[in-house]
XYZ file of N, CA and C in Angstrom:
846
model
N -183.000 -16.957 -12.592
C -184.237 -17.219 -13.283
C -183.979 -18.047 -14.529
N -184.871 -18.959 -14.751
C -184.665 -19.874 -15.862
C -184.839 -19.174 -17.192
N -184.132 -19.708 -18.190
C -184.239 -19.152 -19.525
C -185.327 -19.843 -20.303
N -185.399 -19.477 -21.587
C -186.374 -20.116 -22.460
C -187.752 -19.541 -22.249
N -188.652 -20.322 -21.642
C -190.045 -19.933 -21.579
C -190.379 -19.102 -20.367
N -189.474 -18.920 -19.440
C -189.715 -18.050 -18.307
C -188.828 -16.834 -18.439
N -189.027 -15.846 -17.577
C -188.148 -14.682 -17.599
C -186.732 -15.137 -17.342
N -185.769 -14.571 -18.047
C -184.421 -15.085 -17.918
C -183.371 -14.061 -18.226
N -182.193 -14.362 -17.706
C -181.004 -13.614 -18.037
C -180.009 -14.521 -18.698
N -179.735 -15.691 -18.093
C -178.789 -16.584 -18.767
C -179.530 -17.481 -19.732
N -180.079 -16.858 -20.724
C -180.884 -17.547 -21.722
C -180.001 -18.411 -22.591
N -179.456 -18.391 -22.164
C -178.853 -19.448 -22.552
C -178.581 -20.256 -22.346
N -180.619 -19.593 -22.722
C -180.742 -19.899 -23.294
C -179.678 -19.622 -23.569
N -175.183 -18.588 -26.838
C -175.713 -19.045 -28.015
C -174.587 -18.767 -28.917
N -171.011 -19.419 -35.536
C -171.383 -18.807 -36.280
C -171.941 -18.255 -37.399
N -171.671 -18.241 -38.309
C -172.252 -17.083 -38.885
C -173.247 -17.319 -39.977
N -173.150 -18.372 -40.742
C -174.081 -18.567 -41.860
C -175.180 -19.525 -41.413
N -176.426 -19.016 -41.332
C -177.538 -19.861 -40.930
C -178.028 -20.711 -42.082
N -178.767 -21.764 -41.750
C -179.344 -22.621 -42.775
C -180.853 -22.596 -42.627
N -181.538 -22.323 -43.720
C -182.995 -22.307 -43.672
C -183.504 -23.730 -43.543
N -184.681 -23.867 -42.935
C -185.276 -25.190 -42.820
C -186.706 -25.062 -42.351
N -187.476 -26.128 -42.487
C -188.855 -26.088 -42.031
C -188.886 -26.215 -40.523
N -189.938 -25.694 -39.894
C -190.087 -25.785 -38.458
C -190.454 -27.212 -38.105
N -189.544 -27.893 -37.434
C -189.770 -29.291 -37.112
C -189.429 -29.547 -35.666
N -190.069 -30.530 -35.115
C -189.863 -30.857 -33.705
C -188.576 -31.632 -33.537
N -188.197 -31.805 -32.289
C -187.082 -32.681 -31.984
C -187.436 -34.065 -32.474
N -186.452 -34.772 -32.999
C -186.727 -36.104 -33.528
C -187.356 -36.973 -32.462
N -188.086 -37.991 -32.916
C -188.900 -38.775 -31.998
C -188.100 -39.344 -30.841
N -186.890 -39.806 -31.117
C -186.100 -40.398 -30.048
C -185.782 -39.408 -28.952
N -185.460 -38.166 -29.341
C -185.155 -37.156 -28.344
C -186.416 -36.743 -27.614
N -187.525 -36.624 -28.331
C -188.780 -36.269 -27.682
C -189.140 -37.305 -26.630
N -188.950 -38.572 -26.961
C -189.218 -39.632 -26.005
C -188.284 -39.509 -24.816
N -186.997 -39.249 -25.087
C -186.032 -39.078 -24.014
C -186.450 -37.946 -23.097
N -186.924 -36.831 -23.675
C -187.334 -35.688 -22.882
C -188.450 -36.073 -21.940
N -189.403 -36.854 -22.432
C -190.501 -37.264 -21.580
C -190.041 -38.151 -20.452
N -189.067 -38.979 -20.733
C -188.588 -39.903 -19.700
C -187.783 -39.192 -18.627
N -186.928 -38.266 -19.035
C -186.039 -37.674 -18.058
C -186.673 -36.523 -17.318
N -187.861 -36.120 -17.725
C -188.486 -34.992 -17.044
C -188.733 -35.292 -15.585
N -188.928 -36.570 -15.238
C -189.203 -36.927 -13.861
C -188.041 -37.666 -13.222
N -186.888 -37.689 -13.877
C -185.744 -38.410 -13.342
C -185.164 -37.695 -12.139
N -184.480 -38.428 -11.284
C -183.824 -37.840 -10.128
C -182.676 -36.962 -10.574
N -182.490 -35.827 -9.915
C -181.372 -34.945 -10.240
C -180.070 -35.585 -9.812
N -178.995 -35.384 -10.576
C -177.702 -35.916 -10.172
C -177.313 -35.385 -8.812
N -176.672 -36.224 -7.991
C -176.293 -35.827 -6.646
C -174.900 -35.251 -6.586
N -174.034 -35.623 -7.502
C -172.647 -35.170 -7.450
C -172.419 -33.992 -8.371
N -171.623 -33.022 -7.905
C -171.315 -31.863 -8.739
C -170.041 -32.055 -9.523
N -169.382 -33.182 -9.355
C -168.090 -33.381 -10.001
C -168.139 -34.558 -10.966
N -167.363 -34.505 -12.031
C -167.259 -35.632 -12.944
C -166.509 -36.772 -12.285
N -166.610 -37.982 -12.829
C -165.852 -39.090 -12.258
C -164.376 -38.741 -12.165
N -163.822 -38.827 -10.957
C -162.418 -38.516 -10.763
C -162.132 -37.041 -10.744
N -163.191 -36.198 -10.809
C -162.992 -34.753 -10.871
C -162.990 -34.115 -9.506
N -162.877 -32.784 -9.499
C -162.824 -31.998 -8.287
C -164.138 -31.275 -8.118
N -164.882 -31.565 -7.036
C -166.184 -30.970 -6.819
C -166.105 -29.454 -6.736
N -164.960 -28.925 -6.264
C -164.823 -27.484 -6.128
C -164.868 -26.774 -7.471
N -164.597 -27.501 -8.552
C -164.590 -26.893 -9.872
C -165.998 -26.586 -10.351
N -166.992 -27.248 -9.783
C -168.376 -27.033 -10.169
C -169.202 -26.767 -8.915
N -169.281 -25.520 -8.489
C -169.999 -25.215 -7.253
C -171.495 -25.459 -7.390
N -172.129 -25.770 -6.265
C -173.578 -25.943 -6.230
C -174.147 -25.065 -5.112
N -175.427 -24.756 -5.230
C -176.094 -23.982 -4.188
C -175.385 -22.672 -3.892
N -175.201 -22.424 -2.608
C -174.536 -21.183 -2.183
C -173.094 -21.413 -1.763
N -172.483 -22.503 -2.272
C -171.090 -22.774 -1.937
C -170.186 -21.634 -2.395
N -169.312 -21.138 -1.519
C -168.372 -20.099 -1.950
C -167.339 -20.678 -2.909
N -166.774 -19.834 -3.744
C -165.740 -20.266 -4.670
C -164.761 -19.125 -4.846
N -163.482 -19.457 -4.873
C -162.443 -18.449 -5.069
C -161.924 -18.548 -6.495
N -162.052 -17.472 -7.244
C -161.636 -17.455 -8.641
C -160.510 -16.450 -8.832
N -159.497 -16.846 -9.600
C -158.365 -15.988 -9.904
C -158.630 -15.279 -11.222
N -158.816 -13.951 -11.210
C -159.093 -13.239 -12.462
C -158.058 -13.503 -13.552
N -156.829 -13.788 -13.145
C -155.776 -14.054 -14.113
C -155.965 -15.351 -14.869
N -156.875 -16.202 -14.396
C -157.134 -17.488 -15.043
C -158.329 -17.425 -15.984
N -158.840 -16.220 -16.253
C -160.038 -16.083 -17.078
C -159.768 -15.258 -18.324
N -160.572 -15.505 -19.358
C -160.450 -14.777 -20.616
C -161.833 -14.430 -21.147
N -161.885 -13.357 -21.939
C -163.133 -13.005 -22.623
C -163.223 -13.671 -23.999
N -162.168 -14.402 -24.390
C -162.184 -15.158 -25.646
C -162.784 -16.530 -25.368
N -164.047 -16.677 -25.627
C -164.791 -17.871 -25.233
C -164.934 -18.811 -26.424
N -164.303 -19.992 -26.318
C -164.319 -20.947 -27.427
C -164.742 -22.350 -26.998
N -165.451 -22.459 -25.875
C -166.027 -23.748 -25.494
C -166.830 -24.284 -26.684
N -166.556 -25.525 -27.141
C -167.188 -26.013 -28.376
C -168.705 -26.061 -28.325
N -169.281 -26.166 -27.140
C -170.731 -26.210 -27.049
C -171.370 -24.822 -27.059
N -170.539 -23.782 -26.892
C -171.088 -22.434 -26.949
C -169.986 -21.431 -27.259
N -169.436 -21.443 -28.462
C -168.406 -20.464 -28.820
C -169.023 -19.073 -28.955
N -168.391 -18.091 -28.324
C -168.939 -16.730 -28.319
C -167.993 -15.781 -29.050
N -168.022 -15.822 -30.358
C -167.222 -14.936 -31.180
C -167.939 -13.591 -31.289
N -167.279 -12.478 -30.912
C -167.936 -11.175 -31.045
C -168.482 -10.959 -32.453
N -169.683 -10.429 -32.535
C -170.352 -10.227 -33.808
C -171.303 -11.345 -34.185
N -171.318 -12.434 -33.401
C -172.250 -13.533 -33.653
C -173.605 -13.214 -33.027
N -174.648 -13.469 -33.789
C -176.005 -13.287 -33.266
C -176.849 -14.520 -33.568
N -177.497 -15.043 -32.535
C -178.427 -16.159 -32.668
C -179.842 -15.598 -32.640
N -180.701 -16.077 -33.536
C -182.092 -15.635 -33.580
C -182.988 -16.841 -33.289
N -183.865 -16.692 -32.305
C -184.738 -17.779 -31.861
C -186.202 -17.379 -31.979
N -187.049 -18.390 -32.114
C -188.491 -18.206 -31.950
C -188.910 -18.871 -30.651
N -189.611 -18.114 -29.817
C -190.094 -18.653 -28.546
C -191.618 -18.649 -28.552
N -192.219 -19.809 -28.313
C -193.674 -19.885 -28.272
C -194.178 -19.269 -26.981
N -195.324 -18.590 -27.079
C -195.884 -17.895 -25.925
C -197.396 -17.794 -26.113
N -198.179 -17.987 -25.053
C -199.637 -17.922 -25.189
C -200.126 -16.584 -25.728
N -199.381 -15.510 -25.490
C -199.795 -14.176 -25.946
C -199.254 -13.835 -27.330
N -198.605 -14.795 -27.977
C -198.023 -14.554 -29.302
C -196.548 -14.862 -29.289
N -196.057 -15.440 -30.373
C -194.658 -15.846 -30.415
C -193.729 -14.660 -30.209
N -192.592 -14.953 -29.586
C -191.561 -13.955 -29.313
C -190.351 -14.213 -30.195
N -189.617 -13.163 -30.532
C -188.340 -13.284 -31.222
C -187.241 -12.934 -30.233
N -186.271 -13.813 -30.128
C -185.165 -13.626 -29.201
C -183.882 -13.478 -30.005
N -183.142 -12.408 -29.768
C -181.849 -12.182 -30.418
C -180.775 -12.128 -29.351
N -179.792 -12.994 -29.479
C -178.675 -13.060 -28.535
C -177.421 -12.677 -29.308
N -176.770 -11.597 -28.891
C -175.656 -11.018 -29.636
C -174.410 -10.967 -28.775
N -173.315 -11.554 -29.271
C -172.025 -11.426 -28.594
C -171.436 -10.083 -29.002
N -171.336 -9.164 -28.068
C -170.863 -7.829 -28.403
C -169.343 -7.754 -28.342
N -168.809 -6.635 -28.812
C -167.371 -6.376 -28.729
C -166.986 -5.800 -27.375
N -167.979 -5.556 -26.529
C -167.735 -4.923 -25.229
C -167.360 -5.948 -24.169
N -166.617 -5.505 -23.174
C -166.318 -6.307 -21.991
C -166.640 -5.480 -20.754
N -166.740 -6.172 -19.636
C -167.034 -5.508 -18.359
C -166.245 -6.180 -17.257
N -165.612 -5.410 -16.408
C -164.966 -5.973 -15.233
C -165.981 -6.010 -14.105
N -166.339 -7.210 -13.700
C -167.343 -7.351 -12.655
C -166.688 -7.182 -11.291
N -167.518 -7.114 -10.261
C -167.028 -6.756 -8.938
C -166.037 -7.754 -8.366
N -166.082 -9.020 -8.810
C -165.120 -10.001 -8.289
C -163.783 -9.937 -9.013
N -163.601 -8.940 -9.888
C -162.315 -8.705 -10.528
C -162.126 -9.342 -11.878
N -163.072 -10.161 -12.332
C -162.938 -10.858 -13.603
C -163.493 -9.994 -14.730
N -162.743 -9.910 -15.833
C -163.236 -9.217 -17.014
C -164.120 -10.177 -17.805
N -165.317 -9.741 -18.141
C -166.306 -10.607 -18.765
C -166.701 -10.092 -20.147
N -167.108 -11.016 -21.004
C -167.673 -10.677 -22.303
C -169.136 -10.277 -22.108
N -169.558 -9.178 -22.742
C -170.943 -8.729 -22.660
C -171.741 -9.337 -23.809
N -172.820 -10.045 -23.456
C -173.714 -10.664 -24.434
C -175.097 -10.038 -24.270
N -175.625 -9.489 -25.355
C -176.922 -8.796 -25.324
C -178.035 -9.771 -25.684
N -179.099 -9.766 -24.902
C -180.224 -10.678 -25.087
C -181.492 -9.833 -25.143
N -182.110 -9.733 -26.324
C -183.336 -8.953 -26.455
C -184.495 -9.849 -26.861
N -185.667 -9.547 -26.305
C -186.881 -10.304 -26.584
C -187.931 -9.326 -27.084
N -188.504 -9.611 -28.244
C -189.534 -8.742 -28.811
C -190.752 -9.564 -29.203
N -191.914 -8.906 -29.140
C -193.152 -9.478 -29.690
C -193.585 -8.528 -30.792
N -193.407 -8.938 -32.036
C -193.603 -8.012 -33.137
C -192.551 -6.924 -33.065
N -192.982 -5.673 -33.043
C -192.056 -4.553 -32.938
C -191.885 -4.068 -31.503
N -192.536 -4.735 -30.553
C -192.508 -4.266 -29.164
C -191.434 -4.975 -28.355
N -190.603 -4.213 -27.675
C -189.574 -4.770 -26.806
C -190.216 -5.291 -25.523
N -189.896 -6.532 -25.172
C -190.440 -7.173 -23.977
C -189.392 -7.270 -22.877
N -188.169 -7.631 -23.262
C -187.101 -7.808 -22.273
C -185.768 -7.481 -22.927
N -184.866 -6.908 -22.157
C -183.550 -6.533 -22.666
C -182.541 -6.797 -21.564
N -181.458 -7.515 -21.897
C -180.513 -7.960 -20.871
C -179.088 -7.898 -21.375
N -178.182 -7.464 -20.511
C -176.750 -7.648 -20.711
C -176.302 -8.786 -19.806
N -175.789 -9.861 -20.382
C -175.242 -10.986 -19.616
C -173.723 -10.916 -19.661
N -173.062 -11.388 -18.593
C -171.605 -11.303 -18.485
C -171.011 -12.694 -18.305
N -170.166 -13.081 -19.271
C -169.562 -14.410 -19.291
C -168.035 -14.300 -19.403
N -167.343 -15.292 -18.847
C -165.897 -15.423 -19.032
C -165.559 -16.904 -19.002
N -164.445 -17.268 -19.623
C -164.035 -18.672 -19.699
C -162.779 -18.890 -18.870
N -162.766 -19.962 -18.083
C -161.583 -20.233 -17.263
C -160.537 -21.005 -18.062
N -159.385 -21.242 -17.442
C -158.250 -21.850 -18.134
C -158.550 -23.270 -18.591
N -159.531 -23.933 -17.970
C -159.884 -25.295 -18.365
C -160.904 -25.329 -19.500
N -161.537 -24.187 -19.779
C -162.523 -24.130 -20.846
C -163.960 -24.033 -20.389
N -164.197 -23.982 -19.061
C -165.561 -23.822 -18.559
C -166.005 -22.373 -18.736
N -167.263 -22.179 -19.109
C -167.838 -20.845 -19.220
C -168.517 -20.507 -17.892
N -168.125 -19.378 -17.313
C -168.710 -18.912 -16.056
C -169.680 -17.777 -16.340
N -170.762 -17.776 -15.561
C -171.779 -16.737 -15.663
C -171.614 -15.817 -14.462
N -171.376 -14.534 -14.738
C -170.947 -13.599 -13.698
C -171.972 -12.530 -13.375
N -173.130 -12.597 -14.001
C -174.186 -11.653 -13.664
C -174.920 -11.136 -14.876
N -175.873 -10.263 -14.611
C -176.692 -9.709 -15.664
C -177.305 -8.387 -15.223
N -177.506 -7.519 -16.192
C -178.309 -6.319 -16.009
C -179.515 -6.490 -16.905
N -180.684 -6.622 -16.304
C -181.859 -6.989 -17.091
C -183.005 -6.046 -16.812
N -183.875 -5.886 -17.793
C -185.048 -5.033 -17.647
C -186.198 -5.596 -18.458
N -187.409 -5.472 -17.909
C -188.626 -5.842 -18.613
C -189.367 -4.573 -19.013
N -190.053 -4.650 -20.159
C -190.717 -3.473 -20.716
C -192.179 -3.775 -21.024
N -193.004 -2.743 -20.854
C -194.406 -2.802 -21.255
C -194.756 -1.478 -21.906
N -195.275 -1.555 -23.122
C -195.644 -0.338 -23.817
C -194.501 0.626 -24.009
N -193.295 0.086 -24.138
C -192.122 0.927 -24.342
C -191.519 1.484 -23.079
N -192.115 1.175 -21.927
C -191.616 1.677 -20.648
C -191.004 0.549 -19.825
N -189.871 0.846 -19.177
C -189.253 -0.130 -18.299
C -190.095 -0.295 -17.034
N -190.453 -1.542 -16.716
C -191.320 -1.792 -15.566
C -190.653 -2.606 -14.473
N -189.527 -3.258 -14.772
C -188.874 -4.075 -13.746
C -187.423 -4.347 -14.123
N -186.571 -4.381 -13.118
C -185.186 -4.824 -13.287
C -184.911 -6.030 -12.392
N -185.962 -6.690 -11.959
C -185.821 -7.847 -11.070
C -184.985 -8.932 -11.732
N -184.095 -9.518 -10.966
C -183.236 -10.576 -11.474
C -181.839 -10.104 -11.788
N -181.610 -8.787 -11.810
C -180.261 -8.273 -12.057
C -179.353 -8.628 -10.883
N -178.124 -9.015 -11.186
C -177.152 -9.302 -10.133
C -175.753 -9.236 -10.718
N -174.759 -9.086 -9.836
C -173.363 -9.042 -10.242
C -172.541 -9.815 -9.237
N -171.779 -10.785 -9.702
C -170.961 -11.604 -8.812
C -170.032 -10.704 -7.991
N -170.103 -10.862 -6.669
C -169.290 -10.045 -5.793
C -170.028 -8.892 -5.165
N -171.304 -8.691 -5.536
C -172.107 -7.600 -4.988
C -173.282 -8.172 -4.204
N -173.441 -7.724 -2.965
C -174.589 -8.113 -2.126
C -174.743 -9.622 -2.000
N -173.635 -10.339 -1.926
C -173.686 -11.782 -1.725
C -173.893 -12.600 -2.981
N -173.946 -11.966 -4.130
C -174.123 -12.715 -5.386
C -172.862 -13.506 -5.706
N -173.058 -14.736 -6.183
C -171.944 -15.636 -6.476
C -171.932 -15.996 -7.961
N -170.739 -16.214 -8.518
C -170.661 -16.647 -9.915
C -171.120 -18.089 -10.060
N -171.570 -18.437 -11.258
C -171.976 -19.804 -11.534
C -171.373 -20.284 -12.840
N -171.663 -21.528 -13.182
C -171.136 -22.152 -14.389
C -172.241 -22.213 -15.436
N -171.996 -21.586 -16.587
C -172.948 -21.688 -17.693
C -172.799 -23.027 -18.390
N -171.536 -23.443 -18.619
C -171.251 -24.746 -19.218
C -169.918 -25.257 -18.686
N -169.857 -26.516 -18.260
C -168.570 -27.093 -17.850
C -167.609 -27.207 -19.026
N -166.333 -27.367 -18.722
C -165.313 -27.491 -19.766
C -165.484 -28.778 -20.568
N -165.782 -29.856 -19.889
C -165.919 -31.170 -20.524
C -167.161 -31.838 -19.951
N -168.354 -31.460 -20.419
C -169.586 -31.974 -19.822
C -169.670 -33.495 -19.880
N -170.078 -34.083 -18.758
C -170.293 -35.517 -18.678
C -171.590 -35.773 -17.929
N -172.381 -36.775 -18.343
C -173.620 -37.077 -17.633
C -173.360 -37.278 -16.138
N -174.198 -36.693 -15.322
C -174.048 -36.772 -13.880
C -173.519 -35.504 -13.252
N -172.921 -34.630 -14.043
C -172.441 -33.359 -13.494
C -173.632 -32.481 -13.095
N -173.500 -31.811 -11.959
C -174.491 -30.840 -11.525
C -173.758 -29.598 -11.044
N -174.354 -28.430 -11.224
C -173.649 -27.184 -10.928
C -174.652 -26.041 -10.811
N -174.269 -25.031 -10.051
C -175.111 -23.827 -10.029
C -174.751 -22.954 -11.228
N -175.751 -22.303 -11.754
C -175.544 -21.394 -12.876
C -175.453 -19.942 -12.418
N -176.112 -19.628 -11.323
C -176.105 -18.276 -10.776
C -176.601 -18.348 -9.344
N -176.226 -17.336 -8.532
C -176.744 -17.337 -7.170
C -176.814 -15.936 -6.596
N -178.015 -15.515 -6.302
C -178.314 -14.368 -5.458
C -179.552 -14.773 -4.685
N -179.397 -14.955 -3.396
C -180.448 -15.543 -2.570
C -181.806 -14.889 -2.815
N -182.772 -15.750 -3.133
C -184.131 -15.290 -3.326
C -184.399 -14.615 -4.657
N -183.361 -14.386 -5.456
C -183.513 -13.682 -6.726
C -183.090 -14.516 -7.926
N -181.935 -15.159 -7.811
C -181.367 -15.904 -8.937
C -180.662 -17.134 -8.382
N -181.255 -18.298 -8.524
C -180.699 -19.523 -7.948
C -180.792 -20.686 -8.938
N -180.537 -20.423 -10.211
C -180.640 -21.470 -11.224
C -179.552 -22.520 -11.057
N -179.905 -23.758 -11.376
C -178.957 -24.877 -11.334
C -179.058 -25.656 -12.636
N -177.940 -26.256 -13.043
C -177.906 -27.068 -14.250
C -177.410 -28.459 -13.961
N -177.762 -29.411 -14.815
C -177.286 -30.790 -14.712
C -177.125 -31.349 -16.113
N -176.041 -32.090 -16.334
C -175.781 -32.698 -17.636
C -176.493 -34.038 -17.710
N -177.327 -34.212 -18.734
C -178.066 -35.452 -18.916
C -177.496 -36.323 -20.026
N -176.887 -35.711 -21.046
C -176.356 -36.491 -22.156
C -175.464 -35.651 -23.047
N -174.601 -36.319 -23.801
C -173.679 -35.613 -24.702
C -173.683 -36.210 -26.104
N -174.598 -37.111 -26.380
C -174.682 -37.747 -27.696
C -176.102 -37.682 -28.225
N -176.760 -36.527 -28.026
C -178.158 -36.402 -28.421
C -178.301 -35.964 -29.878
N -179.439 -36.316 -30.457
C -179.810 -35.886 -31.797
C -180.938 -34.878 -31.665
N -180.778 -33.708 -32.265
C -181.790 -32.661 -32.150
C -181.939 -31.984 -33.508
N -183.178 -31.571 -33.835
C -183.434 -30.918 -35.105
C -184.361 -29.732 -34.881
N -183.958 -28.576 -35.406
C -184.714 -27.330 -35.305
C -184.683 -26.654 -36.680
N -185.391 -25.546 -36.875
C -185.359 -24.906 -38.197
C -183.958 -24.587 -38.706
N -183.011 -24.298 -37.827
C -181.645 -23.996 -38.245
C -180.966 -25.209 -38.872
N -181.314 -26.402 -38.395
C -180.705 -27.616 -38.926
C -180.679 -28.725 -37.892
N -180.140 -29.860 -38.289
C -180.047 -31.029 -37.418
C -178.633 -31.159 -36.876
N -178.520 -31.681 -35.658
C -177.218 -31.860 -35.019
C -177.164 -33.204 -34.314
N -176.044 -33.896 -34.495
C -175.769 -35.103 -33.729
C -174.719 -34.778 -32.672
N -174.654 -35.576 -31.646
C -173.670 -35.357 -30.600
C -173.920 -34.091 -29.807
N -175.191 -33.719 -29.662
C -175.536 -32.507 -28.932
C -175.488 -32.749 -27.429
N -175.208 -31.688 -26.704
C -175.234 -31.701 -25.242
C -176.653 -31.434 -24.775
N -177.114 -32.218 -23.811
C -178.440 -32.039 -23.219
C -178.291 -31.752 -21.734
N -178.870 -30.639 -21.291
C -178.835 -30.286 -19.869
C -180.251 -30.063 -19.362
N -180.375 -30.081 -18.029
C -181.652 -29.766 -17.382
C -181.438 -28.578 -16.460
N -182.305 -27.573 -16.556
C -182.242 -26.394 -15.707
C -183.390 -26.409 -14.708
N -183.076 -26.128 -13.451
C -184.082 -26.044 -12.401
C -183.732 -24.884 -11.482
N -184.657 -24.529 -10.609
C -184.396 -23.526 -9.592
C -185.256 -23.818 -8.366
N -184.700 -23.730 -7.166
C -185.509 -23.937 -5.963
C -186.545 -22.837 -5.766
N -186.391 -21.711 -6.450
C -187.363 -20.624 -6.336
C -188.671 -20.977 -7.037
N -188.607 -21.875 -8.021
C -189.788 -22.372 -8.722
C -189.635 -23.875 -8.883
N -189.866 -24.623 -7.817
C -189.554 -26.061 -7.825
C -190.334 -26.871 -8.854
N -191.443 -26.351 -9.351
C -192.234 -27.097 -10.329
C -191.794 -26.820 -11.770
N -190.840 -25.902 -11.938
C -190.405 -25.522 -13.276
C -189.133 -26.272 -13.655
N -189.110 -26.838 -14.839
C -187.953 -27.594 -15.305
C -187.829 -27.426 -16.816
N -186.601 -27.185 -17.277
C -186.363 -27.004 -18.702
C -185.232 -27.902 -19.173
N -185.338 -28.341 -20.419
C -184.266 -29.068 -21.073
C -183.643 -28.165 -22.123
N -182.302 -28.194 -22.216
C -181.601 -27.387 -23.207
C -180.674 -28.269 -24.022
N -180.652 -28.019 -25.325
C -179.769 -28.726 -26.241
C -178.761 -27.740 -26.815
N -177.479 -28.133 -26.775
C -176.391 -27.326 -27.309
C -175.715 -28.113 -28.426
N -175.635 -27.528 -29.623
C -174.991 -28.176 -30.757
C -173.530 -27.757 -30.832
N -172.651 -28.721 -31.052
C -171.220 -28.442 -31.137
C -170.929 -27.424 -32.241
N -170.166 -26.410 -31.885
C -169.796 -25.385 -32.834
C -170.865 -24.345 -33.096
N -172.023 -24.497 -32.477
C -173.138 -23.569 -32.702
C -173.536 -22.865 -31.414
N -173.885 -23.645 -30.386
C -174.389 -23.092 -29.141
C -175.768 -23.647 -28.838
N -176.531 -22.971 -27.987
C -177.885 -23.439 -27.666
C -178.773 -23.428 -28.901
N -179.479 -24.534 -29.137
C -180.350 -24.609 -30.307
C -181.811 -24.830 -29.931
N -182.068 -25.389 -28.752
C -183.441 -25.702 -28.380
C -183.590 -25.703 -26.868
N -184.666 -25.069 -26.398
C -185.053 -25.129 -24.992
C -186.498 -25.595 -24.924
N -186.762 -26.591 -24.072
C -188.102 -27.133 -23.902
C -188.508 -27.051 -22.443
N -189.675 -26.493 -22.182
C -190.239 -26.546 -20.836
C -190.945 -27.887 -20.683
N -190.486 -28.692 -19.736
C -191.062 -30.025 -19.570
C -191.847 -30.144 -18.278
N -191.798 -29.095 -17.450
C -192.568 -29.072 -16.212
C -192.822 -27.619 -15.857
N -194.017 -27.319 -15.386
C -194.343 -25.954 -15.010
C -194.631 -25.062 -16.196
N -194.822 -25.642 -17.374
C -195.093 -24.867 -18.582
C -195.008 -25.765 -19.793
N -195.231 -25.189 -20.972
C -195.209 -25.978 -22.200
C -194.560 -25.205 -23.328
N -193.602 -24.377 -22.999
C -192.984 -23.521 -23.997
C -191.855 -24.193 -24.743
N -191.429 -23.520 -25.817
C -190.375 -24.031 -26.685
C -189.650 -22.850 -27.300
N -188.325 -22.890 -27.278
C -187.521 -21.864 -27.929
C -186.556 -22.569 -28.875
N -186.622 -22.235 -30.187
C -185.836 -22.961 -31.172
C -185.046 -21.997 -32.041
N -183.858 -22.444 -32.424
C -182.950 -21.619 -33.207
C -183.404 -21.549 -34.657
N -183.514 -20.304 -35.171
C -183.884 -20.072 -36.553
C -182.693 -19.731 -37.431
N -181.754 -18.968 -36.879
C -180.676 -18.419 -37.703
C -179.489 -18.067 -36.827
N -178.292 -18.194 -37.392
C -177.059 -17.670 -36.795
C -176.414 -16.781 -37.842
N -176.076 -15.556 -37.469
C -175.543 -14.612 -38.439
C -174.481 -13.731 -37.803
N -173.745 -13.028 -38.652
C -172.752 -12.065 -38.196
C -173.335 -10.666 -38.334
N -173.200 -9.868 -37.278
C -173.747 -8.512 -37.284
C -172.612 -7.501 -37.235
N -172.853 -6.251 -37.610
C -171.787 -5.239 -37.625
C -171.211 -4.987 -36.244
N -169.935 -4.591 -36.213
C -169.283 -4.262 -34.961
C -170.045 -3.141 -34.257
N -170.217 -3.280 -32.966
C -170.943 -2.276 -32.191
C -172.398 -2.623 -31.967
N -172.910 -3.641 -32.682
C -174.302 -4.053 -32.477
C -174.496 -4.519 -31.043
N -175.554 -4.054 -30.418
C -175.904 -4.500 -29.082
C -175.211 -3.767 -27.953
N -174.440 -2.727 -28.252
C -173.686 -2.049 -27.192
C -174.373 -0.805 -26.654
N -175.540 -0.439 -27.183
C -176.278 0.708 -26.666
C -176.883 0.427 -25.303
N -177.454 1.422 -24.643
C -178.056 1.219 -23.324
C -179.274 0.320 -23.387
N -179.672 -0.240 -22.231
C -180.861 -1.082 -22.180
C -182.057 -0.321 -22.749
N -182.832 -1.024 -23.549
C -184.025 -0.427 -24.132
C -183.795 0.279 -25.451
N -182.517 0.406 -25.852
C -182.217 1.081 -27.108
C -182.258 0.098 -28.255
N -182.530 0.559 -29.484
C -182.506 -0.349 -30.639
C -181.125 -0.951 -30.803
N -181.077 -2.228 -31.244
C -179.793 -2.879 -31.484
C -179.189 -2.363 -32.778
């Protein structure tokens, strides 16, 4: 499921000292670019020039991963995940703006395919009410690519859990791992982000690596721009911007919706934050 303005697990849609700023849109050049690429053809190749297509799986392609080649110490420059880092976002919504907190916890989990993953907590609230709560599982391979290995997610209404749809674990019931971010993103790369038939089939594509983006947290040059799609919702398309050394800073729905999720703050939280059960206070 896509992140940002739709229900999501890999919201990512993410250190420590945030910068205050006014709420501002993406600079005009990027906004124009977004409008142009919203209808562009998706890249056909899953591999970088001269690269190995097997390194970036697409669709339901099987992939063999060696747990010994993975680490929970994630330092990909486009999304460094230092435990204790928390990103705070504002997400626009017709029913009222949402606050999204993404926290890299000190916890790890060994998923069914044998890889030990970093647990990242993703909570969505409207005012004081919890809307969605998710544990995402990530690990980085020896080349520096971040892999997405599953999620335990729940939606809430009136304080009660109403759905766990979208939960999956790589290696269970046919679920396959995907790539959250390639090691060295280059325009033209395409890759699956997650796969559980009929439940989670998100795909990503790299559109640019020299973008300029500005959000309340601050302005960034040389940002990575990706496009997220899913065959489960063919009319839905999102653009994501990742700032070097920061992580995801902006998500824009450019088809199938009109939402926006923008980074407000990056901060360090106490050890143990985000490690309670789903639905519990952080």
